[in-house]
mmCIF file of C-alpha atoms in Angstrom:
data_model
loop_
_atom_site.group_PDB
_atom_site.id
_atom_site.type_symbol
_atom_site.label_atom_id
_atom_site.label_comp_id
_atom_site.label_asym_id
_atom_site.label_seq_id
_atom_site.Cartn_x
_atom_site.Cartn_y
_atom_site.Cartn_z
ATOM 1 C CA UNK A 1 20.424 18.338 -57.718
ATOM 2 C CA UNK A 2 17.282 16.160 -55.228
ATOM 3 C CA UNK A 3 15.044 15.008 -52.665
ATOM 4 C CA UNK A 4 12.044 13.153 -53.788
ATOM 5 C CA UNK A 5 9.351 15.238 -52.062
ATOM 6 C CA UNK A 6 6.022 15.086 -53.906
ATOM 7 C CA UNK A 7 3.853 17.910 -52.358
ATOM 8 C CA UNK A 8 0.614 18.043 -54.278
ATOM 9 C CA UNK A 9 -0.016 22.300 -53.401
ATOM 10 C CA UNK A 10 2.807 23.093 -55.259
ATOM 11 C CA UNK A 11 2.878 20.789 -58.170
ATOM 12 C CA UNK A 12 -0.433 22.524 -59.471
ATOM 13 C CA UNK A 13 1.599 25.747 -59.345
ATOM 14 C CA UNK A 14 4.006 24.813 -61.886
ATOM 15 C CA UNK A 15 3.759 27.480 -64.729
ATOM 16 C CA UNK A 16 3.656 25.490 -67.622
ATOM 17 C CA UNK A 17 6.808 24.806 -70.220
ATOM 18 C CA UNK A 18 8.033 28.887 -71.700
ATOM 19 C CA UNK A 19 8.220 28.265 -75.103
ATOM 20 C CA UNK A 20 11.799 26.820 -77.139
ATOM 21 C CA UNK A 21 14.191 28.726 -78.081
ATOM 22 C CA UNK A 22 17.497 28.918 -80.730
ATOM 23 C CA UNK A 23 20.924 28.564 -78.473
ATOM 24 C CA UNK A 24 23.595 29.127 -80.906
ATOM 25 C CA UNK A 25 26.796 27.628 -79.379
ATOM 26 C CA UNK A 26 29.977 28.531 -81.077
ATOM 27 C CA UNK A 27 31.759 26.577 -83.598
ATOM 28 C CA UNK A 28 34.303 24.021 -82.858
ATOM 29 C CA UNK A 29 37.552 23.265 -85.389
ATOM 30 C CA UNK A 30 40.302 21.276 -85.903
ATOM 31 C CA UNK A 31 41.643 18.366 -83.878
ATOM 32 C CA UNK A 32 39.790 19.042 -80.583
ATOM 33 C CA UNK A 33 35.852 18.676 -82.088
ATOM 34 C CA UNK A 34 34.657 15.253 -82.204
ATOM 35 C CA UNK A 35 33.102 13.657 -84.869
ATOM 36 C CA UNK A 36 29.928 15.761 -85.826
ATOM 37 C CA UNK A 37 26.431 14.924 -86.303
ATOM 38 C CA UNK A 38 23.904 17.432 -87.538
ATOM 39 C CA UNK A 39 21.570 17.425 -84.089
ATOM 40 C CA UNK A 40 19.415 19.282 -82.138
ATOM 41 C CA UNK A 41 19.102 18.705 -78.630
ATOM 42 C CA UNK A 42 16.419 20.860 -76.806
ATOM 43 C CA UNK A 43 17.139 20.818 -72.738
ATOM 44 C CA UNK A 44 15.384 22.214 -69.895
ATOM 45 C CA UNK A 45 16.463 25.121 -67.920
ATOM 46 C CA UNK A 46 15.706 25.860 -64.172
ATOM 47 C CA UNK A 47 16.998 29.140 -63.217
ATOM 48 C CA UNK A 48 19.437 28.116 -60.605
ATOM 49 C CA UNK A 49 22.157 31.091 -61.032
ATOM 50 C CA UNK A 50 25.141 30.918 -61.261
ATOM 51 C CA UNK A 51 24.995 27.748 -62.835
ATOM 52 C CA UNK A 52 21.587 28.217 -65.466
ATOM 53 C CA UNK A 53 19.880 31.433 -65.890
ATOM 54 C CA UNK A 54 18.773 33.873 -69.216
ATOM 55 C CA UNK A 55 21.188 37.009 -69.471
ATOM 56 C CA UNK A 56 20.138 39.817 -70.764
ATOM 57 C CA UNK A 57 18.551 39.335 -74.756
ATOM 58 C CA UNK A 58 16.550 36.740 -73.194
ATOM 59 C CA UNK A 59 19.796 34.480 -73.389
ATOM 60 C CA UNK A 60 20.845 31.197 -71.301
ATOM 61 C CA UNK A 61 23.789 31.568 -69.591
ATOM 62 C CA UNK A 62 25.480 30.462 -66.466
ATOM 63 C CA UNK A 63 28.682 27.719 -65.609
ATOM 64 C CA UNK A 64 26.611 24.458 -66.819
ATOM 65 C CA UNK A 65 25.084 26.276 -69.882
ATOM 66 C CA UNK A 66 28.608 27.664 -71.266
ATOM 67 C CA UNK A 67 30.304 23.462 -70.759
ATOM 68 C CA UNK A 68 27.362 22.027 -72.314
ATOM 69 C CA UNK A 69 27.049 24.715 -75.079
ATOM 70 C CA UNK A 70 31.067 23.619 -75.690
ATOM 71 C CA UNK A 71 30.735 20.303 -75.844
ATOM 72 C CA UNK A 72 27.478 19.708 -77.918
ATOM 73 C CA UNK A 73 29.120 22.558 -80.386
ATOM 74 C CA UNK A 74 32.024 19.567 -80.704
ATOM 75 C CA UNK A 75 28.655 17.514 -81.524
ATOM 76 C CA UNK A 76 27.476 19.465 -84.330
ATOM 77 C CA UNK A 77 24.499 19.971 -82.040
ATOM 78 C CA UNK A 78 22.290 22.818 -82.493
ATOM 79 C CA UNK A 79 20.170 23.982 -79.017
ATOM 80 C CA UNK A 80 17.077 24.283 -78.205
ATOM 81 C CA UNK A 81 16.180 25.637 -74.550
ATOM 82 C CA UNK A 82 12.463 25.270 -72.769
ATOM 83 C CA UNK A 83 12.689 26.833 -69.490
ATOM 84 C CA UNK A 84 9.868 25.463 -66.245
ATOM 85 C CA UNK A 85 10.191 24.292 -62.478
ATOM 86 C CA UNK A 86 12.068 21.556 -61.796
ATOM 87 C CA UNK A 87 9.575 19.090 -61.025
ATOM 88 C CA UNK A 88 7.550 20.163 -64.293
ATOM 89 C CA UNK A 89 11.225 19.188 -66.435
ATOM 90 C CA UNK A 90 12.024 16.267 -65.146
ATOM 91 C CA UNK A 91 8.195 15.091 -66.573
ATOM 92 C CA UNK A 92 9.248 16.859 -70.037
ATOM 93 C CA UNK A 93 12.456 14.487 -69.331
ATOM 94 C CA UNK A 94 10.798 11.246 -69.038
ATOM 95 C CA UNK A 95 8.168 11.683 -71.929
ATOM 96 C CA UNK A 96 10.907 12.972 -73.958
ATOM 97 C CA UNK A 97 9.798 16.349 -74.595
ATOM 98 C CA UNK A 98 13.081 17.594 -73.345
ATOM 99 C CA UNK A 99 16.438 16.054 -74.389
ATOM 100 C CA UNK A 100 18.568 17.122 -71.084
ATOM 101 C CA UNK A 101 19.171 19.026 -68.032
ATOM 102 C CA UNK A 102 21.629 19.710 -66.331
ATOM 103 C CA UNK A 103 22.365 19.904 -61.948
ATOM 104 C CA UNK A 104 21.343 16.613 -62.147
ATOM 105 C CA UNK A 105 22.660 13.997 -59.398
ATOM 106 C CA UNK A 106 22.376 10.071 -60.025
ATOM 107 C CA UNK A 107 19.340 7.674 -58.327
ATOM 108 C CA UNK A 108 17.987 4.632 -58.578
ATOM 109 C CA UNK A 109 14.627 5.595 -59.788
ATOM 110 C CA UNK A 110 15.873 8.432 -62.260
ATOM 111 C CA UNK A 111 17.868 5.199 -64.055
ATOM 112 C CA UNK A 112 14.170 4.349 -65.463
ATOM 113 C CA UNK A 113 14.009 6.515 -67.746
ATOM 114 C CA UNK A 114 17.264 8.905 -68.216
ATOM 115 C CA UNK A 115 20.826 8.314 -69.172
ATOM 116 C CA UNK A 116 23.674 9.996 -67.661
ATOM 117 C CA UNK A 117 26.670 11.972 -68.564
ATOM 118 C CA UNK A 118 30.113 11.506 -66.832
ATOM 119 C CA UNK A 119 29.768 13.597 -63.483
ATOM 120 C CA UNK A 120 31.051 17.740 -64.436
ATOM 121 C CA UNK A 121 31.274 19.246 -61.456
ATOM 122 C CA UNK A 122 30.923 18.887 -58.013
ATOM 123 C CA UNK A 123 27.907 20.661 -55.654
ATOM 124 C CA UNK A 124 27.919 21.397 -51.991
ATOM 125 C CA UNK A 125 24.527 21.956 -50.300
ATOM 126 C CA UNK A 126 24.654 24.470 -47.113
ATOM 127 C CA UNK A 127 21.919 24.874 -44.856
ATOM 128 C CA UNK A 128 21.124 28.384 -44.356
ATOM 129 C CA UNK A 129 19.012 29.978 -41.718
ATOM 130 C CA UNK A 130 18.457 33.836 -39.851
ATOM 131 C CA UNK A 131 20.727 36.545 -38.622
ATOM 132 C CA UNK A 132 21.072 37.412 -34.908
ATOM 133 C CA UNK A 133 19.183 34.702 -33.881
ATOM 134 C CA UNK A 134 21.029 32.335 -31.611
ATOM 135 C CA UNK A 135 21.947 29.082 -33.132
ATOM 136 C CA UNK A 136 24.161 26.632 -31.527
ATOM 137 C CA UNK A 137 26.645 24.305 -32.896
ATOM 138 C CA UNK A 138 24.929 21.250 -34.249
ATOM 139 C CA UNK A 139 27.322 18.603 -35.377
ATOM 140 C CA UNK A 140 24.771 18.044 -38.479
ATOM 141 C CA UNK A 141 22.047 18.097 -40.059
ATOM 142 C CA UNK A 142 20.649 15.102 -38.013
ATOM 143 C CA UNK A 143 20.710 17.193 -34.674
ATOM 144 C CA UNK A 144 19.360 20.285 -36.139
ATOM 145 C CA UNK A 145 16.532 18.404 -37.345
ATOM 146 C CA UNK A 146 16.098 16.441 -34.178
ATOM 147 C CA UNK A 147 15.911 19.486 -32.082
ATOM 148 C CA UNK A 148 12.414 20.349 -33.513
ATOM 149 C CA UNK A 149 14.224 22.420 -36.470
ATOM 150 C CA UNK A 150 11.762 22.496 -39.901
ATOM 151 C CA UNK A 151 13.927 22.647 -42.429
ATOM 152 C CA UNK A 152 13.211 24.065 -46.151
ATOM 153 C CA UNK A 153 14.135 21.963 -49.605
ATOM 154 C CA UNK A 154 12.632 21.908 -53.195
ATOM 155 C CA UNK A 155 10.673 19.498 -53.959
ATOM 156 C CA UNK A 156 12.365 16.868 -56.238
ATOM 157 C CA UNK A 157 15.763 17.496 -56.025
ATOM 158 C CA UNK A 158 18.320 15.306 -54.404
ATOM 159 C CA UNK A 159 20.143 16.250 -51.511
ATOM 160 C CA UNK A 160 22.531 13.080 -51.261
ATOM 161 C CA UNK A 161 21.900 10.050 -49.168
ATOM 162 C CA UNK A 162 21.971 11.992 -45.422
ATOM 163 C CA UNK A 163 19.193 13.693 -46.298
ATOM 164 C CA UNK A 164 17.349 10.692 -47.639
ATOM 165 C CA UNK A 165 17.806 8.798 -44.955
ATOM 166 C CA UNK A 166 16.374 11.003 -42.899
ATOM 167 C CA UNK A 167 13.293 12.313 -45.048
ATOM 168 C CA UNK A 168 12.814 8.259 -44.718
ATOM 169 C CA UNK A 169 12.013 7.736 -41.476
ATOM 170 C CA UNK A 170 8.096 8.949 -40.632
ATOM 171 C CA UNK A 171 9.430 9.899 -37.300
ATOM 172 C CA UNK A 172 11.360 13.300 -39.072
ATOM 173 C CA UNK A 173 9.631 13.665 -42.334
ATOM 174 C CA UNK A 174 7.220 16.274 -41.444
ATOM 175 C CA UNK A 175 10.022 18.470 -39.874
ATOM 176 C CA UNK A 176 10.780 19.076 -44.055
ATOM 177 C CA UNK A 177 9.307 21.618 -46.534
ATOM 178 C CA UNK A 178 8.591 21.357 -49.889
ATOM 179 C CA UNK A 179 8.771 24.419 -52.446
ATOM 180 C CA UNK A 180 9.182 24.889 -56.071
ATOM 181 C CA UNK A 181 11.905 26.863 -55.510
ATOM 182 C CA UNK A 182 14.043 28.256 -53.195
ATOM 183 C CA UNK A 183 13.160 31.566 -53.104
ATOM 184 C CA UNK A 184 10.139 30.383 -51.759
ATOM 185 C CA UNK A 185 11.963 28.804 -49.334
ATOM 186 C CA UNK A 186 13.711 31.586 -48.406
ATOM 187 C CA UNK A 187 10.634 33.859 -47.609
ATOM 188 C CA UNK A 188 9.356 31.266 -44.779
ATOM 189 C CA UNK A 189 12.464 31.763 -43.240
ATOM 190 C CA UNK A 190 12.012 35.316 -43.405
ATOM 191 C CA UNK A 191 8.454 35.113 -42.059
ATOM 192 C CA UNK A 192 10.014 32.390 -39.264
ATOM 193 C CA UNK A 193 7.868 29.049 -41.177
ATOM 194 C CA UNK A 194 10.994 27.461 -40.814
ATOM 195 C CA UNK A 195 14.295 27.636 -39.568
ATOM 196 C CA UNK A 196 16.402 26.847 -41.762
ATOM 197 C CA UNK A 197 16.965 26.009 -45.960
ATOM 198 C CA UNK A 198 19.145 23.790 -47.654
ATOM 199 C CA UNK A 199 20.641 24.916 -51.155
ATOM 200 C CA UNK A 200 23.917 24.870 -52.891
ATOM 201 C CA UNK A 201 26.630 27.299 -51.856
ATOM 202 C CA UNK A 202 27.553 29.078 -54.856
ATOM 203 C CA UNK A 203 23.360 29.413 -55.840
ATOM 204 C CA UNK A 204 22.422 30.182 -51.933
ATOM 205 C CA UNK A 205 25.364 32.981 -51.437
ATOM 206 C CA UNK A 206 24.028 33.838 -56.175
ATOM 207 C CA UNK A 207 20.593 35.008 -54.601
ATOM 208 C CA UNK A 208 21.631 36.305 -51.152
ATOM 209 C CA UNK A 209 23.571 39.152 -53.597
ATOM 210 C CA UNK A 210 20.835 39.663 -56.311
ATOM 211 C CA UNK A 211 18.341 40.320 -53.567
ATOM 212 C CA UNK A 212 19.751 41.889 -50.699
ATOM 213 C CA UNK A 213 18.787 38.969 -48.375
ATOM 214 C CA UNK A 214 22.693 38.586 -46.894
ATOM 215 C CA UNK A 215 22.097 40.758 -44.324
ATOM 216 C CA UNK A 216 19.493 38.627 -43.157
ATOM 217 C CA UNK A 217 19.924 35.290 -43.989
ATOM 218 C CA UNK A 218 23.008 33.705 -43.779
ATOM 219 C CA UNK A 219 25.157 30.284 -44.103
ATOM 220 C CA UNK A 220 24.666 27.752 -40.970
ATOM 221 C CA UNK A 221 28.245 25.783 -40.133
ATOM 222 C CA UNK A 222 26.355 22.724 -41.431
ATOM 223 C CA UNK A 223 26.964 21.402 -44.766
ATOM 224 C CA UNK A 224 26.295 18.241 -46.576
ATOM 225 C CA UNK A 225 29.850 17.648 -48.463
ATOM 226 C CA UNK A 226 30.381 17.716 -52.217
ATOM 227 C CA UNK A 227 28.993 15.474 -54.385
ATOM 228 C CA UNK A 228 28.857 14.383 -58.402
ATOM 229 C CA UNK A 229 26.294 16.363 -60.714
ATOM 230 C CA UNK A 230 25.772 14.787 -64.402
ATOM 231 C CA UNK A 231 23.536 15.765 -67.326
ATOM 232 C CA UNK A 232 20.734 13.847 -67.144
ATOM 233 C CA UNK A 233 19.468 12.678 -70.807
ATOM 234 C CA UNK A 234 15.823 10.839 -71.237
ATOM 235 C CA UNK A 235 16.146 7.482 -72.702
ATOM 236 C CA UNK A 236 12.804 8.382 -74.818
ATOM 237 C CA UNK A 237 14.320 10.742 -76.846
ATOM 238 C CA UNK A 238 18.078 10.609 -77.156
ATOM 239 C CA UNK A 239 20.925 7.787 -78.349
ATOM 240 C CA UNK A 240 22.828 6.166 -75.804
ATOM 241 C CA UNK A 241 26.092 6.517 -78.172
ATOM 242 C CA UNK A 242 24.898 10.304 -78.179
ATOM 243 C CA UNK A 243 25.884 10.406 -74.833
ATOM 244 C CA UNK A 244 28.788 9.372 -74.778
ATOM 245 C CA UNK A 245 29.857 11.499 -77.188
ATOM 246 C CA UNK A 246 29.041 14.241 -74.965
ATOM 247 C CA UNK A 247 30.887 12.638 -72.477
ATOM 248 C CA UNK A 248 33.694 12.305 -75.514
ATOM 249 C CA UNK A 249 32.951 16.090 -76.181
ATOM 250 C CA UNK A 250 33.550 16.352 -71.776
ATOM 251 C CA UNK A 251 36.921 14.531 -71.854
ATOM 252 C CA UNK A 252 38.106 16.944 -74.860
ATOM 253 C CA UNK A 253 37.118 20.293 -72.704
ATOM 254 C CA UNK A 254 38.809 19.479 -70.172
ATOM 255 C CA UNK A 255 42.015 18.183 -71.556
ATOM 256 C CA UNK A 256 42.315 21.495 -73.916
ATOM 257 C CA UNK A 257 41.865 23.289 -70.834
ATOM 258 C CA UNK A 258 38.914 24.846 -72.092
ATOM 259 C CA UNK A 259 36.610 23.502 -68.937
ATOM 260 C CA UNK A 260 39.166 25.400 -66.699
ATOM 261 C CA UNK A 261 38.915 28.730 -68.634
ATOM 262 C CA UNK A 262 34.891 28.330 -67.981
ATOM 263 C CA UNK A 263 34.775 27.454 -64.343
ATOM 264 C CA UNK A 264 37.123 29.892 -62.762
ATOM 265 C CA UNK A 265 34.714 32.932 -64.043
ATOM 266 C CA UNK A 266 32.214 32.065 -61.996
ATOM 267 C CA UNK A 267 34.821 31.468 -59.109
ATOM 268 C CA UNK A 268 35.045 35.008 -58.413
#
């Protein structure tokens, strides 16, 4: 996830990280398990249902969480979780205060302070707009922006090359409005402060359904296509060979069918 947009007012409003808690992964035994390393890892979680969120009992849950729990269990690692905004978690990752974050996009700037796993899923960002409002059939996001429409994005999310190129153009940059969470963009959309917002298609559908906003907000025909998503590890606290062990566990998860079984739970 994620366009580099720094808006100081939002950075100042970031809440402090919540206290870490242990997530106990299921044990993996037999030929499918990779060599145990007796480790403990802390991951930063930015609530992003259905990929990662806190469930009943304040337990980390979601598609990404289940995949990572299965892999780190095969590595012999216990997991702790720290909650925070994406902007805050990136800062913690740089300092080594969290070992990894989920659902990350790979950029050259991030590679200066982080290792990346092999891609573990793909995402597709969708433009969402108000219902009952006339929306011409714009060919792409550039046409939408050039028509004078403002687009809500989440600070520090990377939305891919198309959005990055639009934002790099100073004449279009003011058309993008940053927020610390997507729900704030939805409120702005309903208040007509912006004309659209970008969100992962699964996440957007989940938020609209949970909050009853599907009566007022709908997906536009514009989407940004699919892109790879990675686990991003801190170079300050994680060894490169641990990342390789994670990749081995990911490959085994795909090979033995567990990966597909986990994904299928969230595809309905």
